[in-house]
Amino acid sequence: MRLVLLGPPGAGKGTQARRLSGLLGVPHISTGDMLRLAIAQGTDVGRAVREFVESGRLVPDELMEEIVRIRLRQPDTGSGFILDGYPRTLRQAETLDRILTEDGRRLDRVVLFRVDLNVLVDRLSGRLVCPTCGANYHRKFHPPKDDLRCDRDGTPLVQRADDRPETIRSRLAGYAAQMEPVADYYRRRSLLLEVDAGDAPDAVTDRILRGLGIDSDRPFDEVRRA
Ligand code: AMP
């Protein structure tokens, strides 16, 4: 199963991608996570992208193309992948097709997460992450057990630099302008599955699985083998 998840920041793509990855037994590839890791590790790529990521601006296409091409050629993508955060522009969508075609592959489905703007701002402004393990929390919807520390490793949680209110607004405005042409591109190819993602995570997972034609009542192992 080769899937792309599209949706605005805060739509819950990361949460759903992790669940689908477990269910389907294919890797979750988040370009945002890859870039943040590169920044934290101080690699050449990390130094090149730091300013873009922290201000919420898009990293240049040529650099993203290389990062995605290298990742999609790793052996764990043999049975598929869940791509989260790429493509973000029409040009990136065309590039992704080219990268896959080079290897004789193509996408199976593209899931578009639809969420009301006010819900997004609420979700993003309360989001907290663990800088050690990457776990996500939310001040209101999913608070950590112990006073702003990660439940898994006790690290003090932080707010992502690009989740500050002024950056949130510019990220969402940029998203809307760029995503509709991408959605259209996949709609024309009959790959697009639009999902109302404004509810709690379990309901959204069910909707996605139903839309993909996967029976969510079956045990995980059975779904994975299917
Ligand atoms: P995300 O975690 O998907 O919200 O991504 C965080 C940041 O990483 C974005 O605001 C961009 O600066 C950068 N980024 C992630 N994916 C891409 C992409 N496909 N193209 C350009 N920049 C990206």
JSON list of C-alpha atoms and ligand atoms in Angstrom, two decimals:
[
{"chain": "A", "resi": 1, "resn": "MET", "atom": "CA", "xyz": [0.00, 0.00, 0.00]},
{"chain": "A", "resi": 2, "resn": "ARG", "atom": "CA", "xyz": [1.60, 3.28, -1.13]},
{"chain": "A", "resi": 3, "resn": "LEU", "atom": "CA", "xyz": [-0.27, 6.12, 0.49]},
{"chain": "A", "resi": 4, "resn": "VAL", "atom": "CA", "xyz": [0.09, 9.88, 0.67]},
{"chain": "A", "resi": 5, "resn": "LEU", "atom": "CA", "xyz": [-1.58, 11.84, 3.46]},
{"chain": "A", "resi": 6, "resn": "LEU", "atom": "CA", "xyz": [-2.50, 15.44, 2.62]},
{"chain": "A", "resi": 7, "resn": "GLY", "atom": "CA", "xyz": [-3.90, 18.00, 4.99]},
{"chain": "A", "resi": 8, "resn": "PRO", "atom": "CA", "xyz": [-3.16, 21.23, 6.81]},
{"chain": "A", "resi": 9, "resn": "PRO", "atom": "CA", "xyz": [-0.79, 21.42, 9.76]},
{"chain": "A", "resi": 10, "resn": "GLY", "atom": "CA", "xyz": [-2.70, 20.16, 12.81]},
{"chain": "A", "resi": 11, "resn": "ALA", "atom": "CA", "xyz": [-5.05, 17.92, 10.82]},
{"chain": "A", "resi": 12, "resn": "GLY", "atom": "CA", "xyz": [-3.79, 14.82, 12.64]},
{"chain": "A", "resi": 13, "resn": "LYS", "atom": "CA", "xyz": [-1.82, 13.34, 9.74]},
{"chain": "A", "resi": 14, "resn": "GLY", "atom": "CA", "xyz": [1.06, 12.30, 12.00]},
{"chain": "A", "resi": 15, "resn": "THR", "atom": "CA", "xyz": [-1.24, 10.55, 14.48]},
{"chain": "A", "resi": 16, "resn": "GLN", "atom": "CA", "xyz": [-3.12, 8.69, 11.74]},
{"chain": "A", "resi": 17, "resn": "ALA", "atom": "CA", "xyz": [0.05, 7.88, 9.85]},
{"chain": "A", "resi": 18, "resn": "ARG", "atom": "CA", "xyz": [1.55, 6.18, 12.92]},
{"chain": "A", "resi": 19, "resn": "ARG", "atom": "CA", "xyz": [-1.63, 4.12, 13.38]},
{"chain": "A", "resi": 20, "resn": "LEU", "atom": "CA", "xyz": [-1.87, 3.14, 9.71]},
{"chain": "A", "resi": 21, "resn": "SER", "atom": "CA", "xyz": [1.81, 2.28, 9.67]},
{"chain": "A", "resi": 22, "resn": "GLY", "atom": "CA", "xyz": [1.24, -0.19, 12.53]},
{"chain": "A", "resi": 23, "resn": "LEU", "atom": "CA", "xyz": [-1.89, -1.59, 10.95]},
{"chain": "A", "resi": 24, "resn": "LEU", "atom": "CA", "xyz": [-0.53, -2.02, 7.45]},
{"chain": "A", "resi": 25, "resn": "GLY", "atom": "CA", "xyz": [3.08, -2.89, 8.33]},
{"chain": "A", "resi": 26, "resn": "VAL", "atom": "CA", "xyz": [4.59, -0.18, 6.11]},
{"chain": "A", "resi": 27, "resn": "PRO", "atom": "CA", "xyz": [6.89, 2.69, 7.22]},
{"chain": "A", "resi": 28, "resn": "HIS", "atom": "CA", "xyz": [5.60, 6.13, 8.13]},
{"chain": "A", "resi": 29, "resn": "ILE", "atom": "CA", "xyz": [7.71, 8.68, 6.29]},
{"chain": "A", "resi": 30, "resn": "SER", "atom": "CA", "xyz": [7.23, 12.19, 7.64]},
{"chain": "A", "resi": 31, "resn": "THR", "atom": "CA", "xyz": [9.31, 14.81, 5.86]},
{"chain": "A", "resi": 32, "resn": "GLY", "atom": "CA", "xyz": [8.80, 17.20, 8.81]},
{"chain": "A", "resi": 33, "resn": "ASP", "atom": "CA", "xyz": [10.14, 14.58, 11.27]},
{"chain": "A", "resi": 34, "resn": "MET", "atom": "CA", "xyz": [13.10, 13.83, 9.00]},
{"chain": "A", "resi": 35, "resn": "LEU", "atom": "CA", "xyz": [13.99, 17.52, 8.76]},
{"chain": "A", "resi": 36, "resn": "ARG", "atom": "CA", "xyz": [13.62, 18.12, 12.51]},
{"chain": "A", "resi": 37, "resn": "LEU", "atom": "CA", "xyz": [15.85, 15.11, 13.21]},
{"chain": "A", "resi": 38, "resn": "ALA", "atom": "CA", "xyz": [18.48, 16.41, 10.78]},
{"chain": "A", "resi": 39, "resn": "ILE", "atom": "CA", "xyz": [18.38, 19.80, 12.53]},
{"chain": "A", "resi": 40, "resn": "ALA", "atom": "CA", "xyz": [18.68, 18.21, 15.98]},
{"chain": "A", "resi": 41, "resn": "GLN", "atom": "CA", "xyz": [21.64, 16.11, 14.81]},
{"chain": "A", "resi": 42, "resn": "GLY", "atom": "CA", "xyz": [23.34, 19.12, 13.20]},
{"chain": "A", "resi": 43, "resn": "THR", "atom": "CA", "xyz": [23.89, 17.38, 9.83]},
{"chain": "A", "resi": 44, "resn": "ASP", "atom": "CA", "xyz": [24.62, 19.31, 6.61]},
{"chain": "A", "resi": 45, "resn": "VAL", "atom": "CA", "xyz": [20.98, 18.90, 5.60]},
{"chain": "A", "resi": 46, "resn": "GLY", "atom": "CA", "xyz": [19.92, 20.09, 9.05]},
{"chain": "A", "resi": 47, "resn": "ARG", "atom": "CA", "xyz": [22.00, 23.26, 8.75]},
{"chain": "A", "resi": 48, "resn": "ALA", "atom": "CA", "xyz": [20.63, 23.91, 5.25]},
{"chain": "A", "resi": 49, "resn": "VAL", "atom": "CA", "xyz": [16.96, 23.61, 6.27]},
{"chain": "A", "resi": 50, "resn": "ARG", "atom": "CA", "xyz": [16.94, 25.02, 9.80]},
{"chain": "A", "resi": 51, "resn": "GLU", "atom": "CA", "xyz": [15.84, 28.55, 8.96]},
{"chain": "A", "resi": 52, "resn": "PHE", "atom": "CA", "xyz": [13.02, 27.37, 6.69]},
{"chain": "A", "resi": 53, "resn": "VAL", "atom": "CA", "xyz": [11.62, 24.87, 9.14]},
{"chain": "A", "resi": 54, "resn": "GLU", "atom": "CA", "xyz": [11.74, 27.14, 12.18]},
{"chain": "A", "resi": 55, "resn": "SER", "atom": "CA", "xyz": [9.97, 29.97, 10.38]},
{"chain": "A", "resi": 56, "resn": "GLY", "atom": "CA", "xyz": [7.39, 27.63, 8.80]},
{"chain": "A", "resi": 57, "resn": "ARG", "atom": "CA", "xyz": [8.53, 28.33, 5.22]},
{"chain": "A", "resi": 58, "resn": "LEU", "atom": "CA", "xyz": [8.85, 25.57, 2.62]},
{"chain": "A", "resi": 59, "resn": "VAL", "atom": "CA", "xyz": [12.28, 24.04, 2.12]},
{"chain": "A", "resi": 60, "resn": "PRO", "atom": "CA", "xyz": [13.41, 24.49, -1.54]},
{"chain": "A", "resi": 61, "resn": "ASP", "atom": "CA", "xyz": [12.08, 21.84, -3.93]},
{"chain": "A", "resi": 62, "resn": "GLU", "atom": "CA", "xyz": [15.46, 20.57, -5.15]},
{"chain": "A", "resi": 63, "resn": "LEU", "atom": "CA", "xyz": [16.58, 19.74, -1.64]},
{"chain": "A", "resi": 64, "resn": "MET", "atom": "CA", "xyz": [13.25, 18.08, -0.75]},
{"chain": "A", "resi": 65, "resn": "GLU", "atom": "CA", "xyz": [13.39, 16.02, -3.95]},
{"chain": "A", "resi": 66, "resn": "GLU", "atom": "CA", "xyz": [16.77, 14.56, -2.99]},
{"chain": "A", "resi": 67, "resn": "ILE", "atom": "CA", "xyz": [15.68, 13.84, 0.58]},
{"chain": "A", "resi": 68, "resn": "VAL", "atom": "CA", "xyz": [12.49, 12.09, -0.57]},
{"chain": "A", "resi": 69, "resn": "ARG", "atom": "CA", "xyz": [14.15, 10.16, -3.40]},
{"chain": "A", "resi": 70, "resn": "ILE", "atom": "CA", "xyz": [16.81, 8.76, -1.04]},
{"chain": "A", "resi": 71, "resn": "ARG", "atom": "CA", "xyz": [14.24, 7.83, 1.61]},
{"chain": "A", "resi": 72, "resn": "LEU", "atom": "CA", "xyz": [11.83, 6.15, -0.82]},
{"chain": "A", "resi": 73, "resn": "ARG", "atom": "CA", "xyz": [14.67, 3.99, -2.16]},
{"chain": "A", "resi": 74, "resn": "GLN", "atom": "CA", "xyz": [15.39, 2.44, 1.21]},
{"chain": "A", "resi": 75, "resn": "PRO", "atom": "CA", "xyz": [14.50, -1.26, 1.34]},
{"chain": "A", "resi": 76, "resn": "ASP", "atom": "CA", "xyz": [11.80, -0.90, 4.00]},
{"chain": "A", "resi": 77, "resn": "THR", "atom": "CA", "xyz": [9.53, 0.76, 1.41]},
{"chain": "A", "resi": 78, "resn": "GLY", "atom": "CA", "xyz": [9.36, -2.49, -0.60]},
{"chain": "A", "resi": 79, "resn": "SER", "atom": "CA", "xyz": [5.86, -3.32, 0.62]},
{"chain": "A", "resi": 80, "resn": "GLY", "atom": "CA", "xyz": [4.73, 0.32, 0.62]},
{"chain": "A", "resi": 81, "resn": "PHE", "atom": "CA", "xyz": [4.85, 3.50, 2.66]},
{"chain": "A", "resi": 82, "resn": "ILE", "atom": "CA", "xyz": [2.76, 6.23, 4.20]},
{"chain": "A", "resi": 83, "resn": "LEU", "atom": "CA", "xyz": [4.09, 9.57, 3.08]},
{"chain": "A", "resi": 84, "resn": "ASP", "atom": "CA", "xyz": [3.16, 12.46, 5.36]},
{"chain": "A", "resi": 85, "resn": "GLY", "atom": "CA", "xyz": [4.16, 16.06, 4.55]},
{"chain": "A", "resi": 86, "resn": "TYR", "atom": "CA", "xyz": [5.13, 15.50, 0.91]},
{"chain": "A", "resi": 87, "resn": "PRO", "atom": "CA", "xyz": [3.97, 16.59, -1.62]},
{"chain": "A", "resi": 88, "resn": "ARG", "atom": "CA", "xyz": [2.94, 20.07, -0.54]},
{"chain": "A", "resi": 89, "resn": "THR", "atom": "CA", "xyz": [2.85, 21.76, -3.95]},
{"chain": "A", "resi": 90, "resn": "LEU", "atom": "CA", "xyz": [1.79, 20.77, -7.45]},
{"chain": "A", "resi": 91, "resn": "ARG", "atom": "CA", "xyz": [5.42, 20.72, -8.48]},
{"chain": "A", "resi": 92, "resn": "GLN", "atom": "CA", "xyz": [6.25, 18.32, -5.65]},
{"chain": "A", "resi": 93, "resn": "ALA", "atom": "CA", "xyz": [3.31, 16.09, -6.68]},
{"chain": "A", "resi": 94, "resn": "GLU", "atom": "CA", "xyz": [4.76, 15.86, -10.19]},
{"chain": "A", "resi": 95, "resn": "THR", "atom": "CA", "xyz": [8.21, 15.20, -8.77]},
{"chain": "A", "resi": 96, "resn": "LEU", "atom": "CA", "xyz": [6.87, 12.39, -6.58]},
{"chain": "A", "resi": 97, "resn": "ASP", "atom": "CA", "xyz": [5.28, 10.72, -9.61]},
{"chain": "A", "resi": 98, "resn": "ARG", "atom": "CA", "xyz": [8.60, 10.95, -11.42]},
{"chain": "A", "resi": 99, "resn": "ILE", "atom": "CA", "xyz": [10.55, 9.48, -8.49]},
{"chain": "A", "resi": 100, "resn": "LEU", "atom": "CA", "xyz": [8.13, 6.55, -8.23]},
{"chain": "A", "resi": 101, "resn": "THR", "atom": "CA", "xyz": [7.96, 5.97, -11.98]},
{"chain": "A", "resi": 102, "resn": "GLU", "atom": "CA", "xyz": [11.77, 5.75, -12.10]},
{"chain": "A", "resi": 103, "resn": "ASP", "atom": "CA", "xyz": [11.42, 2.65, -9.94]},
{"chain": "A", "resi": 104, "resn": "GLY", "atom": "CA", "xyz": [8.32, 1.27, -11.72]},
{"chain": "A", "resi": 105, "resn": "ARG", "atom": "CA", "xyz": [6.04, 2.19, -8.81]},
{"chain": "A", "resi": 106, "resn": "ARG", "atom": "CA", "xyz": [2.94, 4.33, -8.39]},
{"chain": "A", "resi": 107, "resn": "LEU", "atom": "CA", "xyz": [0.68, 5.61, -5.63]},
{"chain": "A", "resi": 108, "resn": "ASP", "atom": "CA", "xyz": [-2.36, 3.57, -4.55]},
{"chain": "A", "resi": 109, "resn": "ARG", "atom": "CA", "xyz": [-4.37, 6.28, -2.74]},
{"chain": "A", "resi": 110, "resn": "VAL", "atom": "CA", "xyz": [-4.09, 9.85, -1.47]},
{"chain": "A", "resi": 111, "resn": "VAL", "atom": "CA", "xyz": [-6.01, 10.72, 1.70]},
{"chain": "A", "resi": 112, "resn": "LEU", "atom": "CA", "xyz": [-6.99, 14.37, 2.10]},
{"chain": "A", "resi": 113, "resn": "PHE", "atom": "CA", "xyz": [-7.78, 15.44, 5.70]},
{"chain": "A", "resi": 114, "resn": "ARG", "atom": "CA", "xyz": [-10.46, 18.15, 5.90]},
{"chain": "A", "resi": 115, "resn": "VAL", "atom": "CA", "xyz": [-10.60, 20.14, 9.16]},
{"chain": "A", "resi": 116, "resn": "ASP", "atom": "CA", "xyz": [-12.28, 23.42, 10.16]},
{"chain": "A", "resi": 117, "resn": "LEU", "atom": "CA", "xyz": [-9.85, 26.36, 10.54]},
{"chain": "A", "resi": 118, "resn": "ASN", "atom": "CA", "xyz": [-10.74, 27.13, 14.19]},
{"chain": "A", "resi": 119, "resn": "VAL", "atom": "CA", "xyz": [-10.19, 23.50, 15.16]},
{"chain": "A", "resi": 120, "resn": "LEU", "atom": "CA", "xyz": [-6.75, 23.63, 13.54]},
{"chain": "A", "resi": 121, "resn": "VAL", "atom": "CA", "xyz": [-5.63, 26.75, 15.40]},
{"chain": "A", "resi": 122, "resn": "ASP", "atom": "CA", "xyz": [-6.82, 25.20, 18.67]},
{"chain": "A", "resi": 123, "resn": "ARG", "atom": "CA", "xyz": [-4.96, 21.97, 18.01]},
{"chain": "A", "resi": 124, "resn": "LEU", "atom": "CA", "xyz": [-1.71, 23.60, 16.88]},
{"chain": "A", "resi": 125, "resn": "SER", "atom": "CA", "xyz": [-1.42, 26.23, 19.59]},
{"chain": "A", "resi": 126, "resn": "GLY", "atom": "CA", "xyz": [-1.75, 23.58, 22.33]},
{"chain": "A", "resi": 127, "resn": "ARG", "atom": "CA", "xyz": [0.55, 21.01, 20.76]},
{"chain": "A", "resi": 128, "resn": "LEU", "atom": "CA", "xyz": [3.63, 19.88, 22.74]},
{"chain": "A", "resi": 129, "resn": "VAL", "atom": "CA", "xyz": [6.37, 17.50, 21.66]},
{"chain": "A", "resi": 130, "resn": "CYS", "atom": "CA", "xyz": [9.04, 15.48, 23.40]},
{"chain": "A", "resi": 131, "resn": "PRO", "atom": "CA", "xyz": [12.46, 16.54, 22.02]},
{"chain": "A", "resi": 132, "resn": "THR", "atom": "CA", "xyz": [13.89, 13.12, 22.94]},
{"chain": "A", "resi": 133, "resn": "CYS", "atom": "CA", "xyz": [11.42, 10.60, 21.47]},
{"chain": "A", "resi": 134, "resn": "GLY", "atom": "CA", "xyz": [9.16, 12.77, 19.28]},
{"chain": "A", "resi": 135, "resn": "ALA", "atom": "CA", "xyz": [5.93, 11.83, 21.13]},
{"chain": "A", "resi": 136, "resn": "ASN", "atom": "CA", "xyz": [3.10, 14.33, 20.64]},
{"chain": "A", "resi": 137, "resn": "TYR", "atom": "CA", "xyz": [0.89, 15.76, 23.39]},
{"chain": "A", "resi": 138, "resn": "HIS", "atom": "CA", "xyz": [-1.70, 18.51, 23.67]},
{"chain": "A", "resi": 139, "resn": "ARG", "atom": "CA", "xyz": [-2.29, 20.82, 26.63]},
{"chain": "A", "resi": 140, "resn": "LYS", "atom": "CA", "xyz": [-6.05, 20.26, 26.41]},
{"chain": "A", "resi": 141, "resn": "PHE", "atom": "CA", "xyz": [-6.81, 17.14, 24.36]},
{"chain": "A", "resi": 142, "resn": "HIS", "atom": "CA", "xyz": [-3.92, 14.85, 25.34]},
{"chain": "A", "resi": 143, "resn": "PRO", "atom": "CA", "xyz": [-2.03, 16.24, 28.35]},
{"chain": "A", "resi": 144, "resn": "PRO", "atom": "CA", "xyz": [0.98, 14.37, 29.75]},
{"chain": "A", "resi": 145, "resn": "LYS", "atom": "CA", "xyz": [0.43, 12.64, 33.11]},
{"chain": "A", "resi": 146, "resn": "ASP", "atom": "CA", "xyz": [3.15, 14.57, 34.89]},
{"chain": "A", "resi": 147, "resn": "ASP", "atom": "CA", "xyz": [3.42, 18.36, 34.65]},
{"chain": "A", "resi": 148, "resn": "LEU", "atom": "CA", "xyz": [4.62, 18.94, 31.07]},
{"chain": "A", "resi": 149, "resn": "ARG", "atom": "CA", "xyz": [7.02, 15.98, 31.00]},
{"chain": "A", "resi": 150, "resn": "CYS", "atom": "CA", "xyz": [7.01, 13.10, 28.49]},
{"chain": "A", "resi": 151, "resn": "ASP", "atom": "CA", "xyz": [5.13, 10.02, 29.80]},
{"chain": "A", "resi": 152, "resn": "ARG", "atom": "CA", "xyz": [7.70, 7.73, 28.19]},
{"chain": "A", "resi": 153, "resn": "ASP", "atom": "CA", "xyz": [11.05, 9.24, 29.18]},
{"chain": "A", "resi": 154, "resn": "GLY", "atom": "CA", "xyz": [10.35, 12.19, 31.50]},
{"chain": "A", "resi": 155, "resn": "THR", "atom": "CA", "xyz": [11.92, 14.79, 29.18]},
{"chain": "A", "resi": 156, "resn": "PRO", "atom": "CA", "xyz": [10.41, 18.30, 29.58]},
{"chain": "A", "resi": 157, "resn": "LEU", "atom": "CA", "xyz": [8.03, 18.87, 26.65]},
{"chain": "A", "resi": 158, "resn": "VAL", "atom": "CA", "xyz": [8.49, 21.81, 24.27]},
{"chain": "A", "resi": 159, "resn": "GLN", "atom": "CA", "xyz": [6.37, 23.73, 21.80]},
{"chain": "A", "resi": 160, "resn": "ARG", "atom": "CA", "xyz": [7.56, 23.39, 18.20]},
{"chain": "A", "resi": 161, "resn": "ALA", "atom": "CA", "xyz": [9.14, 26.67, 17.04]},
{"chain": "A", "resi": 162, "resn": "ASP", "atom": "CA", "xyz": [6.65, 26.76, 14.15]},
{"chain": "A", "resi": 163, "resn": "ASP", "atom": "CA", "xyz": [3.60, 26.28, 16.41]},
{"chain": "A", "resi": 164, "resn": "ARG", "atom": "CA", "xyz": [3.70, 29.87, 17.71]},
{"chain": "A", "resi": 165, "resn": "PRO", "atom": "CA", "xyz": [0.48, 31.76, 16.88]},
{"chain": "A", "resi": 166, "resn": "GLU", "atom": "CA", "xyz": [2.00, 34.14, 14.30]},
{"chain": "A", "resi": 167, "resn": "THR", "atom": "CA", "xyz": [3.73, 31.25, 12.50]},
{"chain": "A", "resi": 168, "resn": "ILE", "atom": "CA", "xyz": [0.59, 29.09, 12.65]},
{"chain": "A", "resi": 169, "resn": "ARG", "atom": "CA", "xyz": [-1.39, 31.73, 10.79]},
{"chain": "A", "resi": 170, "resn": "SER", "atom": "CA", "xyz": [1.14, 32.06, 7.99]},
{"chain": "A", "resi": 171, "resn": "ARG", "atom": "CA", "xyz": [1.55, 28.26, 7.69]},
{"chain": "A", "resi": 172, "resn": "LEU", "atom": "CA", "xyz": [-2.22, 27.79, 7.34]},
{"chain": "A", "resi": 173, "resn": "ALA", "atom": "CA", "xyz": [-2.55, 30.59, 4.76]},
{"chain": "A", "resi": 174, "resn": "GLY", "atom": "CA", "xyz": [0.30, 29.10, 2.71]},
{"chain": "A", "resi": 175, "resn": "TYR", "atom": "CA", "xyz": [-1.22, 25.66, 2.97]},
{"chain": "A", "resi": 176, "resn": "ALA", "atom": "CA", "xyz": [-4.62, 26.63, 1.60]},
{"chain": "A", "resi": 177, "resn": "ALA", "atom": "CA", "xyz": [-3.14, 28.32, -1.47]},
{"chain": "A", "resi": 178, "resn": "GLN", "atom": "CA", "xyz": [-0.89, 25.40, -2.32]},
{"chain": "A", "resi": 179, "resn": "MET", "atom": "CA", "xyz": [-2.95, 22.36, -1.42]},
{"chain": "A", "resi": 180, "resn": "GLU", "atom": "CA", "xyz": [-6.03, 22.77, -3.62]},
{"chain": "A", "resi": 181, "resn": "PRO", "atom": "CA", "xyz": [-4.09, 22.32, -6.88]},
{"chain": "A", "resi": 182, "resn": "VAL", "atom": "CA", "xyz": [-2.43, 19.24, -5.36]},
{"chain": "A", "resi": 183, "resn": "ALA", "atom": "CA", "xyz": [-5.81, 17.81, -4.32]},
{"chain": "A", "resi": 184, "resn": "ASP", "atom": "CA", "xyz": [-7.13, 18.49, -7.84]},
{"chain": "A", "resi": 185, "resn": "TYR", "atom": "CA", "xyz": [-4.14, 16.76, -9.39]},
{"chain": "A", "resi": 186, "resn": "TYR", "atom": "CA", "xyz": [-4.95, 13.56, -7.48]},
{"chain": "A", "resi": 187, "resn": "ARG", "atom": "CA", "xyz": [-8.74, 13.96, -7.87]},
{"chain": "A", "resi": 188, "resn": "ARG", "atom": "CA", "xyz": [-8.32, 13.96, -11.65]},
{"chain": "A", "resi": 189, "resn": "ARG", "atom": "CA", "xyz": [-6.40, 10.69, -11.36]},
{"chain": "A", "resi": 190, "resn": "SER", "atom": "CA", "xyz": [-9.16, 9.18, -9.16]},
{"chain": "A", "resi": 191, "resn": "LEU", "atom": "CA", "xyz": [-6.70, 8.64, -6.30]},
{"chain": "A", "resi": 192, "resn": "LEU", "atom": "CA", "xyz": [-8.20, 11.10, -3.82]},
{"chain": "A", "resi": 193, "resn": "LEU", "atom": "CA", "xyz": [-10.05, 10.01, -0.69]},
{"chain": "A", "resi": 194, "resn": "GLU", "atom": "CA", "xyz": [-11.42, 13.01, 1.26]},
{"chain": "A", "resi": 195, "resn": "VAL", "atom": "CA", "xyz": [-11.93, 12.43, 4.97]},
{"chain": "A", "resi": 196, "resn": "ASP", "atom": "CA", "xyz": [-13.58, 14.63, 7.59]},
{"chain": "A", "resi": 197, "resn": "ALA", "atom": "CA", "xyz": [-10.79, 14.76, 10.20]},
{"chain": "A", "resi": 198, "resn": "GLY", "atom": "CA", "xyz": [-12.37, 17.14, 12.72]},
{"chain": "A", "resi": 199, "resn": "ASP", "atom": "CA", "xyz": [-13.30, 14.38, 15.20]},
{"chain": "A", "resi": 200, "resn": "ALA", "atom": "CA", "xyz": [-11.33, 12.35, 17.74]},
{"chain": "A", "resi": 201, "resn": "PRO", "atom": "CA", "xyz": [-8.56, 10.09, 16.35]},
{"chain": "A", "resi": 202, "resn": "ASP", "atom": "CA", "xyz": [-10.45, 6.75, 16.58]},
{"chain": "A", "resi": 203, "resn": "ALA", "atom": "CA", "xyz": [-13.35, 8.00, 14.47]},
{"chain": "A", "resi": 204, "resn": "VAL", "atom": "CA", "xyz": [-10.95, 9.38, 11.88]},
{"chain": "A", "resi": 205, "resn": "THR", "atom": "CA", "xyz": [-8.99, 6.10, 11.72]},
{"chain": "A", "resi": 206, "resn": "ASP", "atom": "CA", "xyz": [-12.23, 4.21, 11.12]},
{"chain": "A", "resi": 207, "resn": "ARG", "atom": "CA", "xyz": [-13.22, 6.57, 8.33]},
{"chain": "A", "resi": 208, "resn": "ILE", "atom": "CA", "xyz": [-9.87, 6.23, 6.60]},
{"chain": "A", "resi": 209, "resn": "LEU", "atom": "CA", "xyz": [-9.87, 2.42, 6.85]},
{"chain": "A", "resi": 210, "resn": "ARG", "atom": "CA", "xyz": [-13.42, 2.25, 5.52]},
{"chain": "A", "resi": 211, "resn": "GLY", "atom": "CA", "xyz": [-12.50, 4.61, 2.68]},
{"chain": "A", "resi": 212, "resn": "LEU", "atom": "CA", "xyz": [-9.51, 2.44, 1.80]},
{"chain": "A", "resi": 213, "resn": "GLY", "atom": "CA", "xyz": [-11.70, -0.67, 1.87]},
{"chain": "A", "resi": 214, "resn": "ILE", "atom": "CA", "xyz": [-9.90, -2.16, 4.90]},
{"chain": "A", "resi": 215, "resn": "ASP", "atom": "CA", "xyz": [-12.03, -3.96, 7.49]},
{"chain": "A", "resi": 216, "resn": "SER", "atom": "CA", "xyz": [-11.08, -2.28, 10.81]},
{"chain": "A", "resi": 217, "resn": "ASP", "atom": "CA", "xyz": [-12.85, -4.94, 12.92]},
{"chain": "A", "resi": 218, "resn": "ARG", "atom": "CA", "xyz": [-10.33, -7.58, 11.91]},
{"chain": "A", "resi": 219, "resn": "PRO", "atom": "CA", "xyz": [-7.33, -8.09, 14.21]},
{"chain": "A", "resi": 220, "resn": "PHE", "atom": "CA", "xyz": [-4.20, -6.07, 13.33]},
{"chain": "A", "resi": 221, "resn": "ASP", "atom": "CA", "xyz": [-2.22, -9.13, 12.15]},
{"chain": "A", "resi": 222, "resn": "GLU", "atom": "CA", "xyz": [-4.95, -10.12, 9.76]},
{"chain": "A", "resi": 223, "resn": "VAL", "atom": "CA", "xyz": [-5.15, -6.60, 8.33]},
{"chain": "A", "resi": 224, "resn": "ARG", "atom": "CA", "xyz": [-1.38, -6.53, 7.94]},
{"chain": "A", "resi": 225, "resn": "ARG", "atom": "CA", "xyz": [-1.34, -9.82, 6.00]},
{"chain": "A", "resi": 226, "resn": "ALA", "atom": "CA", "xyz": [-4.19, -8.76, 3.71]},
{"chain": "B", "resi": 1, "resn": "AMP", "atom": "P1", "xyz": [5.45, 19.38, 9.12]},
{"chain": "B", "resi": 1, "resn": "AMP", "atom": "O1", "xyz": [5.97, 18.62, 10.30]},
{"chain": "B", "resi": 1, "resn": "AMP", "atom": "O2", "xyz": [4.97, 18.48, 8.01]},
{"chain": "B", "resi": 1, "resn": "AMP", "atom": "O3", "xyz": [4.45, 20.46, 9.50]},
{"chain": "B", "resi": 1, "resn": "AMP", "atom": "O4", "xyz": [6.73, 20.15, 8.49]},
{"chain": "B", "resi": 1, "resn": "AMP", "atom": "C1", "xyz": [7.45, 21.10, 9.23]},
{"chain": "B", "resi": 1, "resn": "AMP", "atom": "C2", "xyz": [8.27, 21.99, 8.30]},
{"chain": "B", "resi": 1, "resn": "AMP", "atom": "O5", "xyz": [9.21, 21.20, 7.54]},
{"chain": "B", "resi": 1, "resn": "AMP", "atom": "C3", "xyz": [7.47, 22.75, 7.25]},
{"chain": "B", "resi": 1, "resn": "AMP", "atom": "O6", "xyz": [6.89, 23.95, 7.77]},
{"chain": "B", "resi": 1, "resn": "AMP", "atom": "C4", "xyz": [8.56, 23.05, 6.21]},
{"chain": "B", "resi": 1, "resn": "AMP", "atom": "O7", "xyz": [9.44, 24.08, 6.65]},
{"chain": "B", "resi": 1, "resn": "AMP", "atom": "C5", "xyz": [9.36, 21.74, 6.22]},
{"chain": "B", "resi": 1, "resn": "AMP", "atom": "N1", "xyz": [8.81, 20.76, 5.26]},
{"chain": "B", "resi": 1, "resn": "AMP", "atom": "C6", "xyz": [8.25, 19.54, 5.54]},
{"chain": "B", "resi": 1, "resn": "AMP", "atom": "N2", "xyz": [7.84, 18.93, 4.42]},
{"chain": "B", "resi": 1, "resn": "AMP", "atom": "C7", "xyz": [8.14, 19.76, 3.39]},
{"chain": "B", "resi": 1, "resn": "AMP", "atom": "C8", "xyz": [7.95, 19.74, 1.98]},
{"chain": "B", "resi": 1, "resn": "AMP", "atom": "N3", "xyz": [7.31, 18.70, 1.39]},
{"chain": "B", "resi": 1, "resn": "AMP", "atom": "N4", "xyz": [8.38, 20.78, 1.24]},
{"chain": "B", "resi": 1, "resn": "AMP", "atom": "C9", "xyz": [8.99, 21.83, 1.80]},
{"chain": "B", "resi": 1, "resn": "AMP", "atom": "N5", "xyz": [9.19, 21.95, 3.14]},
{"chain": "B", "resi": 1, "resn": "AMP", "atom": "C10", "xyz": [8.77, 20.94, 3.93]}
]
